[in-house]
Coordinates of N, CA and C and ligand atoms in Angstrom, one line a residue:
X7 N -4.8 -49.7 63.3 CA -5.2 -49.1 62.0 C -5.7 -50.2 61.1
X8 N -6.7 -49.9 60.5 CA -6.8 -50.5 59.0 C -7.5 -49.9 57.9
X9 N -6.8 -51.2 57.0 CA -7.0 -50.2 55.6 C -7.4 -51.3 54.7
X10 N -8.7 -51.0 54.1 CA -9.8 -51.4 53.6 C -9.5 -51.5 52.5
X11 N -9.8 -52.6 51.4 CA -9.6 -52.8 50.1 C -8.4 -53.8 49.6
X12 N -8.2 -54.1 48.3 CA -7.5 -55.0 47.7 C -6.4 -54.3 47.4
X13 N -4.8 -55.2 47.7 CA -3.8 -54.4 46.7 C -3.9 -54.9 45.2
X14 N -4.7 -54.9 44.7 CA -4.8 -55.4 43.6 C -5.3 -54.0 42.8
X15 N -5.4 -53.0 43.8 CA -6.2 -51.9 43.1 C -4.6 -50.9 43.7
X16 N -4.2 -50.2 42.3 CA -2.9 -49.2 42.5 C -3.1 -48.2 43.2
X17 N -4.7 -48.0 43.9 CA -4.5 -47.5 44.9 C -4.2 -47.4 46.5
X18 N -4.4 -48.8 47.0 CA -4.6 -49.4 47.9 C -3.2 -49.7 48.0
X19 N -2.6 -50.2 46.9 CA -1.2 -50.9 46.8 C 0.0 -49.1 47.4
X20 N -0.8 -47.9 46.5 CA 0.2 -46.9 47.3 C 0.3 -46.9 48.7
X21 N -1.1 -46.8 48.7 CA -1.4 -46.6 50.3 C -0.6 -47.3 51.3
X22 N -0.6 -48.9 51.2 CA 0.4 -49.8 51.7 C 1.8 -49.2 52.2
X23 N 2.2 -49.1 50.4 CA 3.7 -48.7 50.0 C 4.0 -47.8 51.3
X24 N 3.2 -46.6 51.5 CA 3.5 -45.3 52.3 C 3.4 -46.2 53.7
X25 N 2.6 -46.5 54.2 CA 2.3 -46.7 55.4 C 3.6 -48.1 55.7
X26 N 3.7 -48.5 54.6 CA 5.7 -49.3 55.0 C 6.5 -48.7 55.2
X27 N 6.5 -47.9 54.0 CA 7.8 -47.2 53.9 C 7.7 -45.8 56.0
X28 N 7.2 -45.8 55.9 CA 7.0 -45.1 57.8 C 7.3 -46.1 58.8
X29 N 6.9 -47.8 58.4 CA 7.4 -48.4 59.4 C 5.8 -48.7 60.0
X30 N 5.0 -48.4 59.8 CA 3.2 -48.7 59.7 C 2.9 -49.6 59.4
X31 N 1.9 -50.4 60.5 CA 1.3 -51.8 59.9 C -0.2 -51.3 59.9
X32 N -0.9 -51.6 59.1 CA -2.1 -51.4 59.3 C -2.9 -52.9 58.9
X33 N -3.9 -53.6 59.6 CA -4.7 -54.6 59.3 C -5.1 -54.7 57.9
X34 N -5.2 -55.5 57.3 CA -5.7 -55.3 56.0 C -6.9 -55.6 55.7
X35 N -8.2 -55.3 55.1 CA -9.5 -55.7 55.2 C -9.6 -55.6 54.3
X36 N -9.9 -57.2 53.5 CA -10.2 -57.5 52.4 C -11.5 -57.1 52.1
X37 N -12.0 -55.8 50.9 CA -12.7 -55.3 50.7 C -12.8 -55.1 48.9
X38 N -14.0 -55.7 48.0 CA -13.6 -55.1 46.5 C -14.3 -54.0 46.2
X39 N -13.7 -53.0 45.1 CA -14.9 -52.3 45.0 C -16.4 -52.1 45.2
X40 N -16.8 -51.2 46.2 CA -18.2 -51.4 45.7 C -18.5 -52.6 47.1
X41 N -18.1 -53.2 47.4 CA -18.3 -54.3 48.6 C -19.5 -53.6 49.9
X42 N -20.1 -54.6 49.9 CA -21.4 -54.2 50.4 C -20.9 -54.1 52.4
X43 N -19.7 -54.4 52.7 CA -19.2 -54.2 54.4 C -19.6 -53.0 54.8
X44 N -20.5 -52.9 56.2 CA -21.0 -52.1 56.4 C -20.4 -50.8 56.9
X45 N -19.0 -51.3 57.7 CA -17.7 -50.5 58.1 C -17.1 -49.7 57.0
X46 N -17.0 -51.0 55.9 CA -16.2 -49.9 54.8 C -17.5 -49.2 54.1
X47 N -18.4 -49.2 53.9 CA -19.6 -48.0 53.5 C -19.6 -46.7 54.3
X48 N -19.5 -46.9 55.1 CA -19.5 -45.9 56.6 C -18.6 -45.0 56.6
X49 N -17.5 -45.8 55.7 CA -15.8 -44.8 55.8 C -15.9 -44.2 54.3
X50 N -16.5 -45.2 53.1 CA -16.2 -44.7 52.0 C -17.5 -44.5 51.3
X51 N -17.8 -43.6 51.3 CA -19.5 -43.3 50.8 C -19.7 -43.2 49.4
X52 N -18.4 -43.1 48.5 CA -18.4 -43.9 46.9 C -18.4 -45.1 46.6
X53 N -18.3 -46.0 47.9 CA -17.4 -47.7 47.4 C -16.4 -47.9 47.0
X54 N -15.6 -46.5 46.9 CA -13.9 -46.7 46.2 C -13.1 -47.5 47.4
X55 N -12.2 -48.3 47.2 CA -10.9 -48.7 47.7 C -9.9 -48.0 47.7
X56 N -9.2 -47.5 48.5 CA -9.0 -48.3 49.9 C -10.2 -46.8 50.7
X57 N -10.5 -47.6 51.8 CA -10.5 -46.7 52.8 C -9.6 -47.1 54.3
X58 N -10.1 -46.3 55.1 CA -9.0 -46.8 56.3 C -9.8 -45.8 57.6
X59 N -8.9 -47.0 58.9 CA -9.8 -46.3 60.0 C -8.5 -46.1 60.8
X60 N -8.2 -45.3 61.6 CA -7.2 -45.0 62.9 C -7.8 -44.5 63.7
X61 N -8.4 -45.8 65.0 CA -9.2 -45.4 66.0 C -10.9 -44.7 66.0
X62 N -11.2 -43.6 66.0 CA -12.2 -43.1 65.9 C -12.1 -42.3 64.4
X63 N -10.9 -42.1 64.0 CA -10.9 -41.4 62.8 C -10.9 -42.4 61.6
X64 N -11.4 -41.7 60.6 CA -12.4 -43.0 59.0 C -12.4 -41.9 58.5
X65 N -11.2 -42.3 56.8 CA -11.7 -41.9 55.8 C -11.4 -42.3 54.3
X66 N -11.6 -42.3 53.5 CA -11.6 -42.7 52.2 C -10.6 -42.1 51.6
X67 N -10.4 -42.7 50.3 CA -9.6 -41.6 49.0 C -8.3 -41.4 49.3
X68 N -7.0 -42.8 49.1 CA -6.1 -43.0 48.7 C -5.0 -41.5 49.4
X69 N -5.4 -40.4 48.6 CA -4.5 -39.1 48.6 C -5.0 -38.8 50.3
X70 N -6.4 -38.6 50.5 CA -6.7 -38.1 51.8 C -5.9 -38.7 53.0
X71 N -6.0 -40.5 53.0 CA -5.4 -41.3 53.6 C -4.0 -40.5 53.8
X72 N -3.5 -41.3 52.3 CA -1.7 -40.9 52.9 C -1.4 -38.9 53.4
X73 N -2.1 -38.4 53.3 CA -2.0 -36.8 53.7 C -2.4 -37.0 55.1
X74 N -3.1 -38.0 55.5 CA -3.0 -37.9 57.1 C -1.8 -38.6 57.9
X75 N -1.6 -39.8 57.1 CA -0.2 -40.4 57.7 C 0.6 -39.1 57.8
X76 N 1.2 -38.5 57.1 CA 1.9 -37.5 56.7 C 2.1 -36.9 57.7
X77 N 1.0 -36.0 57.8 CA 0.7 -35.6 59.2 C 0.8 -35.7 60.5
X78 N 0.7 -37.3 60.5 CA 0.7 -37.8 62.0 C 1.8 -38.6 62.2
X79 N 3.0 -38.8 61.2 CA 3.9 -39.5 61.2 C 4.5 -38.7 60.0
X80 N 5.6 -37.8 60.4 CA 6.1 -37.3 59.6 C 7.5 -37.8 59.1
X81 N 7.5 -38.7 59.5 CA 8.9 -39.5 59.3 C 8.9 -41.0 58.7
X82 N 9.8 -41.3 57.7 CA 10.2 -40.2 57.1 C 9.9 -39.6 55.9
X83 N 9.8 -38.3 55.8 CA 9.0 -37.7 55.4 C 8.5 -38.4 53.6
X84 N 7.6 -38.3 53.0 CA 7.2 -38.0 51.5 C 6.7 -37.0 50.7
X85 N 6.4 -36.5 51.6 CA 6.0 -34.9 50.5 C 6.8 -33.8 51.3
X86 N 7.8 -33.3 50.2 CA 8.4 -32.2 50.8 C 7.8 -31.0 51.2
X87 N 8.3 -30.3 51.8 CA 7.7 -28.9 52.3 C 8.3 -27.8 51.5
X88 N 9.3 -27.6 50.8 CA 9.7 -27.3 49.9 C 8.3 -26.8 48.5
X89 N 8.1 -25.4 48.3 CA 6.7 -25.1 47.4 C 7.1 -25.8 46.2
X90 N 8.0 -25.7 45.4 CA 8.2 -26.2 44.0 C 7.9 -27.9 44.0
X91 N 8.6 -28.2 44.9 CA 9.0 -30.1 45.2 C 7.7 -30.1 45.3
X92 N 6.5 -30.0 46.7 CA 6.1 -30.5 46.7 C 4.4 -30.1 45.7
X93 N 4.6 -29.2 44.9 CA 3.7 -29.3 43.6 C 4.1 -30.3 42.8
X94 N 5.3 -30.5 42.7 CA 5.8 -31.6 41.6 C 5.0 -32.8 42.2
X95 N 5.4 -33.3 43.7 CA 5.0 -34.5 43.7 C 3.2 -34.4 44.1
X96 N 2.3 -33.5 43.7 CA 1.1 -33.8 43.9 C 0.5 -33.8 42.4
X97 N 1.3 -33.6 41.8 CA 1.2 -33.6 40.1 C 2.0 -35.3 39.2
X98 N 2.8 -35.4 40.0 CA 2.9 -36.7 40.0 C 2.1 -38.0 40.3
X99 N 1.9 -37.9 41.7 CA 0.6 -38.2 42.1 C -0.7 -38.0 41.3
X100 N -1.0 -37.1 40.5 CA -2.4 -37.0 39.8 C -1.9 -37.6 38.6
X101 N -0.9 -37.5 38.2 CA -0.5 -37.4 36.9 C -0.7 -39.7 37.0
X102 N -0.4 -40.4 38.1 CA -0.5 -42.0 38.2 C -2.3 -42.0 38.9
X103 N -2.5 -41.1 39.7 CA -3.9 -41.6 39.3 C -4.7 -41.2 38.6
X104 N -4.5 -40.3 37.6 CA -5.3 -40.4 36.3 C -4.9 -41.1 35.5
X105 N -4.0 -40.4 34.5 CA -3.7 -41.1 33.5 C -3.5 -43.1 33.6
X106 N -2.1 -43.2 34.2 CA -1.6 -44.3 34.4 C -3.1 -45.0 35.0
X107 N -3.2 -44.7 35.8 CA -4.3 -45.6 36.5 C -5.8 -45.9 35.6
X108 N -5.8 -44.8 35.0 CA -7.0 -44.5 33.7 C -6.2 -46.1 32.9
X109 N -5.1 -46.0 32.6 CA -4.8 -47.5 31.6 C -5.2 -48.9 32.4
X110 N -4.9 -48.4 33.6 CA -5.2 -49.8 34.7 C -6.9 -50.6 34.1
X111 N -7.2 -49.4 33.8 CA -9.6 -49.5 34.0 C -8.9 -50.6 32.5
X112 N -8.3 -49.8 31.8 CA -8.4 -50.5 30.1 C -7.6 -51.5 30.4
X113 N -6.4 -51.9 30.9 CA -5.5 -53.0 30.3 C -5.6 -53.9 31.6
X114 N -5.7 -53.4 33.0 CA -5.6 -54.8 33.8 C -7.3 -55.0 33.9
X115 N -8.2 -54.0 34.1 CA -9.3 -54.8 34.1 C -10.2 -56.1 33.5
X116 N -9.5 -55.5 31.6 CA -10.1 -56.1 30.9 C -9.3 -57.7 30.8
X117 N -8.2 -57.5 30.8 CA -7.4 -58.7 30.9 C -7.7 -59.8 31.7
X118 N -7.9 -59.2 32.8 CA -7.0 -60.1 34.3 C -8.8 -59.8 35.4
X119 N -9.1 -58.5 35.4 CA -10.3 -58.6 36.5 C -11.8 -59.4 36.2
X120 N -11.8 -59.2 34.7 CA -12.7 -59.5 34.0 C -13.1 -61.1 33.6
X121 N -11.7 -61.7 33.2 CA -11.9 -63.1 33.3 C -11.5 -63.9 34.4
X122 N -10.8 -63.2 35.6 CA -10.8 -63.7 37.0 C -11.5 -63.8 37.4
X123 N -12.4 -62.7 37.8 CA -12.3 -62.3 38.5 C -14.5 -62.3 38.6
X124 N -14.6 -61.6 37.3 CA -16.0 -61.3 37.0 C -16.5 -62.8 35.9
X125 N -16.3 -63.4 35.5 CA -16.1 -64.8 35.1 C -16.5 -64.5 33.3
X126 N -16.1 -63.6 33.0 CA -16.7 -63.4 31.7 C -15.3 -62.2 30.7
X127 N -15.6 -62.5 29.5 CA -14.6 -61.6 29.1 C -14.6 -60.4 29.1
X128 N -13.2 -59.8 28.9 CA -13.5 -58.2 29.1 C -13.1 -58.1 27.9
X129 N -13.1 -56.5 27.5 CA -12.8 -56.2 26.4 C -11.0 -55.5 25.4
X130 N -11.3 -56.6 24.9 CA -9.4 -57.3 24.5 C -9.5 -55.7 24.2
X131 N -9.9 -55.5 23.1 CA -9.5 -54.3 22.1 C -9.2 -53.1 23.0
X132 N -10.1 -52.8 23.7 CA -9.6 -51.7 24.7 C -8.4 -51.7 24.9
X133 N -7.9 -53.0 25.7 CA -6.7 -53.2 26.1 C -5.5 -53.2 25.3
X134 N -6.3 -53.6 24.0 CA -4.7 -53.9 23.1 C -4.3 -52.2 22.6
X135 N -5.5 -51.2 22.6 CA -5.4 -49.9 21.8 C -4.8 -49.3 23.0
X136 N -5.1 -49.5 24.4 CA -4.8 -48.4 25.7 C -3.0 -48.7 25.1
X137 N -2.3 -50.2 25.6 CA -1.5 -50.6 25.4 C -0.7 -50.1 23.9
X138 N -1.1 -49.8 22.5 CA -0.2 -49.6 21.8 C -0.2 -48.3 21.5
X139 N -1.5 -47.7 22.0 CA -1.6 -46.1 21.7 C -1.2 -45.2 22.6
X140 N -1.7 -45.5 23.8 CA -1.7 -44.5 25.4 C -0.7 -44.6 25.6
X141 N -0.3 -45.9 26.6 CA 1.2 -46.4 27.1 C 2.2 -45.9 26.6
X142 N 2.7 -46.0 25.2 CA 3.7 -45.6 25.0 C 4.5 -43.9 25.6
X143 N 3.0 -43.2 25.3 CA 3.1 -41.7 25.5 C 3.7 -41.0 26.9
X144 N 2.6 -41.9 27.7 CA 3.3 -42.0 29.3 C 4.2 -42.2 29.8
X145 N 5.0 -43.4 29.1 CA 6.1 -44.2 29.2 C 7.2 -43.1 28.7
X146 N 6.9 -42.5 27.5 CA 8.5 -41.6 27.0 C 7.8 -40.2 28.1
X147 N 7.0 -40.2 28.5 CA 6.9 -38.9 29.3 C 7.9 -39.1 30.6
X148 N 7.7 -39.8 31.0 CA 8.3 -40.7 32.6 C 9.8 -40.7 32.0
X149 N 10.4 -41.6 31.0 CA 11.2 -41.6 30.5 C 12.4 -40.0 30.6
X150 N 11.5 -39.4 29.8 CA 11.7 -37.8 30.1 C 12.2 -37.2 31.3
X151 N 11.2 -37.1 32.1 CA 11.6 -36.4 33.1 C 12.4 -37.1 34.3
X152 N 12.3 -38.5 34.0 CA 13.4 -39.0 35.4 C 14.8 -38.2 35.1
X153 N 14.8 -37.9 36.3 CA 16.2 -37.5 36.6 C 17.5 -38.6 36.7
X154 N 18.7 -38.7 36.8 CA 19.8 -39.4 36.8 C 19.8 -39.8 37.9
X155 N 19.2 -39.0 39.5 CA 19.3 -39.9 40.6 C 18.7 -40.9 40.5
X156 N 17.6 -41.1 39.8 CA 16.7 -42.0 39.6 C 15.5 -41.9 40.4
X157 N 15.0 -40.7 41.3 CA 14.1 -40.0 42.0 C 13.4 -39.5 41.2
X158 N 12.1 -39.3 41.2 CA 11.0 -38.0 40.5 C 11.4 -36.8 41.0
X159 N 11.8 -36.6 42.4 CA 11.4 -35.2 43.1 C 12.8 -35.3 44.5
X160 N 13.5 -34.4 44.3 CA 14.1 -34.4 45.8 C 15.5 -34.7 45.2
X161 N 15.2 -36.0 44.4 CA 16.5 -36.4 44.5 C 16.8 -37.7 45.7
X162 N 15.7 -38.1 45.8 CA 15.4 -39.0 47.0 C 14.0 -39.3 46.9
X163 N 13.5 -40.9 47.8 CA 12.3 -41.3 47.8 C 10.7 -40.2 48.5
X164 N 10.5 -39.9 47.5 CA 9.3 -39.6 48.2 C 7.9 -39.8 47.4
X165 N 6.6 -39.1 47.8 CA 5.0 -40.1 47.4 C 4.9 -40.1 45.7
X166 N 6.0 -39.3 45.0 CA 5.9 -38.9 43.7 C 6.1 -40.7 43.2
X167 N 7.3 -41.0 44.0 CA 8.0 -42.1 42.9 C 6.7 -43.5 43.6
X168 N 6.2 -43.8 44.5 CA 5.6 -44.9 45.5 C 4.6 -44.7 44.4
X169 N 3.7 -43.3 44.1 CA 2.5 -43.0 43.5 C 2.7 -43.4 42.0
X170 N 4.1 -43.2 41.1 CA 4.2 -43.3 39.7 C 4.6 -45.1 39.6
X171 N 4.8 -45.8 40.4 CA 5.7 -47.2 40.3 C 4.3 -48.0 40.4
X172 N 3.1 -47.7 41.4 CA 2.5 -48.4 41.9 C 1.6 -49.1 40.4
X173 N 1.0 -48.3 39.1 CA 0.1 -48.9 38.9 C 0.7 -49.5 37.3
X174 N 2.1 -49.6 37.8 CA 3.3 -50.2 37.2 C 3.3 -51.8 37.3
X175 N 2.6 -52.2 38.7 CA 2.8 -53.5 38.9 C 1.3 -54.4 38.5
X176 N 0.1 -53.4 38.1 CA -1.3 -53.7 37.1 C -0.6 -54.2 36.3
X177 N 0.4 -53.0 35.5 CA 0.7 -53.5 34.0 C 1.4 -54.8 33.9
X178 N 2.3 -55.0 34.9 CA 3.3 -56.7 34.9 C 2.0 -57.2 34.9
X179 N 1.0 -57.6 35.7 CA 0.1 -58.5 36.1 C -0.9 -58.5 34.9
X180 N -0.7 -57.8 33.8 CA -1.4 -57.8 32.3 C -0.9 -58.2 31.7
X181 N 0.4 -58.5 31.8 CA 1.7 -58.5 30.6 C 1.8 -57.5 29.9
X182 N 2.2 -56.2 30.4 CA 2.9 -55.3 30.0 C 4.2 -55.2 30.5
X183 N 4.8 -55.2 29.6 CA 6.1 -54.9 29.8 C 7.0 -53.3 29.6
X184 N 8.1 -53.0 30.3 CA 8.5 -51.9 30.0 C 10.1 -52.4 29.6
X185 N 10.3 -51.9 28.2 CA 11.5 -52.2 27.2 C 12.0 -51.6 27.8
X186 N 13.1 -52.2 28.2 CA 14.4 -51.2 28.9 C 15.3 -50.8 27.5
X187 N 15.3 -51.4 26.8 CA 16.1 -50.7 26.0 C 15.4 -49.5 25.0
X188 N 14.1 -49.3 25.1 CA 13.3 -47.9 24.9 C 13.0 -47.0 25.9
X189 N 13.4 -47.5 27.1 CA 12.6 -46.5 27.8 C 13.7 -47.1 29.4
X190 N 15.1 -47.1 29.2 CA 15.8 -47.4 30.3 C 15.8 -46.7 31.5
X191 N 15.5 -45.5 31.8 CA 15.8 -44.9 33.5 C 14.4 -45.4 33.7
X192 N 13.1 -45.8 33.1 CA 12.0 -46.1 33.5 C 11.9 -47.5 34.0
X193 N 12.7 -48.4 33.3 CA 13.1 -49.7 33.3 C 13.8 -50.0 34.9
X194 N 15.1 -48.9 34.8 CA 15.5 -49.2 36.0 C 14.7 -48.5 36.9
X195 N 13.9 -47.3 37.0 CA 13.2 -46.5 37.5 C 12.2 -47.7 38.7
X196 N 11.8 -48.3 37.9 CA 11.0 -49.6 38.4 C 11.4 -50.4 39.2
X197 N 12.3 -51.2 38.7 CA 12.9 -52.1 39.1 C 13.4 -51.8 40.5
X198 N 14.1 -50.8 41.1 CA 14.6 -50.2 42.3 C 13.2 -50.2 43.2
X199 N 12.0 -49.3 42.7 CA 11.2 -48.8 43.7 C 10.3 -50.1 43.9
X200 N 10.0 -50.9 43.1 CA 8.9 -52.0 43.1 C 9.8 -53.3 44.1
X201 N 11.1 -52.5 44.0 CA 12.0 -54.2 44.5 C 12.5 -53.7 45.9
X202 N 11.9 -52.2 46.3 CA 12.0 -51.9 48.0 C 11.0 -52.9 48.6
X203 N 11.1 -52.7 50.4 CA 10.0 -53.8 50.8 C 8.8 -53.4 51.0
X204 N 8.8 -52.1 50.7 CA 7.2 -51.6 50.9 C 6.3 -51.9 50.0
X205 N 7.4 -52.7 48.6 CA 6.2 -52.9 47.6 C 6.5 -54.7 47.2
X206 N 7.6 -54.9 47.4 CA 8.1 -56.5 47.2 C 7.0 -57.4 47.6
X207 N 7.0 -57.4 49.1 CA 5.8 -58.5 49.7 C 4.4 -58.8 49.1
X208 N 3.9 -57.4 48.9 CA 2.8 -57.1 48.5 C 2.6 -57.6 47.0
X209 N 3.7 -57.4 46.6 CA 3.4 -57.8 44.5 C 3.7 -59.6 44.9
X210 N 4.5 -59.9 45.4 CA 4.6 -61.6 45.7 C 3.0 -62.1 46.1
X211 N 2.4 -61.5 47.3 CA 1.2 -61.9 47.5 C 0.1 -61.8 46.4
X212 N 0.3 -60.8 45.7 CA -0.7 -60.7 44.7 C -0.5 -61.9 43.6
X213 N 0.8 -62.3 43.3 CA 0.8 -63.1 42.6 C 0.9 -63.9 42.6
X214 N 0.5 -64.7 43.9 CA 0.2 -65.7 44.2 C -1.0 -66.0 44.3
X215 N -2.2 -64.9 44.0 CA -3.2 -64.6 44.4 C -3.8 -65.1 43.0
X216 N -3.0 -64.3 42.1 CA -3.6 -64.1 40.5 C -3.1 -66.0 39.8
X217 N -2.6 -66.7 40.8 CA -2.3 -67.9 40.3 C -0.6 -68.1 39.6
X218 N 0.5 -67.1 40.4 CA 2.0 -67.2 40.2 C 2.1 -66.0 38.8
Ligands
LIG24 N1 -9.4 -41.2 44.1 C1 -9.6 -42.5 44.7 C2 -9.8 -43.5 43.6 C3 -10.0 -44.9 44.1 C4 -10.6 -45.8 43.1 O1 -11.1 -45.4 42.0 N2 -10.6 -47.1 43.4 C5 -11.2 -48.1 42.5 C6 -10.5 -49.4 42.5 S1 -8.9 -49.3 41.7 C7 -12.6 -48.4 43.0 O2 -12.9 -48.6 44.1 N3 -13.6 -48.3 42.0 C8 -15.0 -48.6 42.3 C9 -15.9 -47.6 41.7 O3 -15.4 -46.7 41.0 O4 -17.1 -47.7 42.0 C10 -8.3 -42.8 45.5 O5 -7.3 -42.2 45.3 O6 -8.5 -43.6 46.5

């Protein structure tokens, strides 16, 4: 298998997450947005990150990916079969790649992609308003609805919590921080999922990437 794109993008980074947490290695092909590889065009006909190939089968779009692992590896499981559970966790899932991931475009691009990466600045202000206007709102939402197991859904790990933690570790890599003492099951909420190994290795490599 492999899977196309940077974990640097909270999509790519779920993708990972899932295909660890199964026990899944997949090659990694360092691919950026938009990257002109003729393989990854072929698989992703937007230029979005990640795509991914298993054998003769190629396809794009993060959600499509992990819905085929699912599939073909149902163990152990992430999206319940259960109708209530697993609306929750496809709403959870939309709910980190829009919104949350929408703050990623404002707060880690502008920060971190832009003067890394694109050699020029990005735009502070975006980032400072995503950060003291948006964030917060998401943050007491999350806040809200975690439950006391410390699970989104189930009561146990599944794509809800891998999909809500992932674009959690943009924000560290901006300097965002989450106040545990405003927003504690979120605080610990993090800390647990980002500190399993499906997501540990991956944030170490990145940040060694971004310069420690
Ligand atoms: N719905 C897609 C979104 C993927 C996405 O937007 N990836 C970004 C990087 S974080 C990208 O490739 N953007 C390039 C573009 O929009 O042209 C998924 O879940 O995989």
């Amino acid at each position: 298998m492999q899977l196309y794109g940077s974990t640097l993008s909270p999509f790519v980074r779920k993708t990972q997450a899932v295909l660890l947490e199964k026990g899944l290695t997949a090659e990694l092909k360092q691919v950026m947005p938009g990257g002109a590889d003729p393989d990854f065009r072929a698989l992703s006909p937007l230029g979005k990150i990640p795509a991914f190939r298993d054998g003769d089968f190629g396809i794009s779009d993060s959600s499509a990916i992990i819905a085929y692992l699912e599939a073909k590896h149902p163990e152990p499981n992430l999206i319940p079969a259960a109708p209530a559970a697993r609306a929750q966790v496809v709403w959870f899932e939309e709910f980190a790649d829009s919104a949350l991931s929408g703050c990623v475009g404002k707060v880690f691009r502008n920060r971190v992609v832009m003067p890394k990466f694109m050699g020029r600045p990005g735009n502070l202000e975006e980032a400072d308003t995503c950060e003291a206007e948006e964030m917060p709102r998401y943050f007491a939402y999350l806040e809200g609805v975690l439950p006391a197991s410390g699970y989104l859904v189930e009561d146990r790990l599944t794509l809800a919590d891998l999909a809500v933690a992932s674009p959690f570790v943009n924000f560290a890599h901006a300097g965002v921080t989450v106040d545990a003492g405003a927003y504690p099951k979120l605080a610990g909420f993090l800390e647990r999922i980002l500190g399993r190994p499906s997501f540990a290795g991956t944030i170490a490599a990145e940040k060694a990437m971004l310069g420690g």
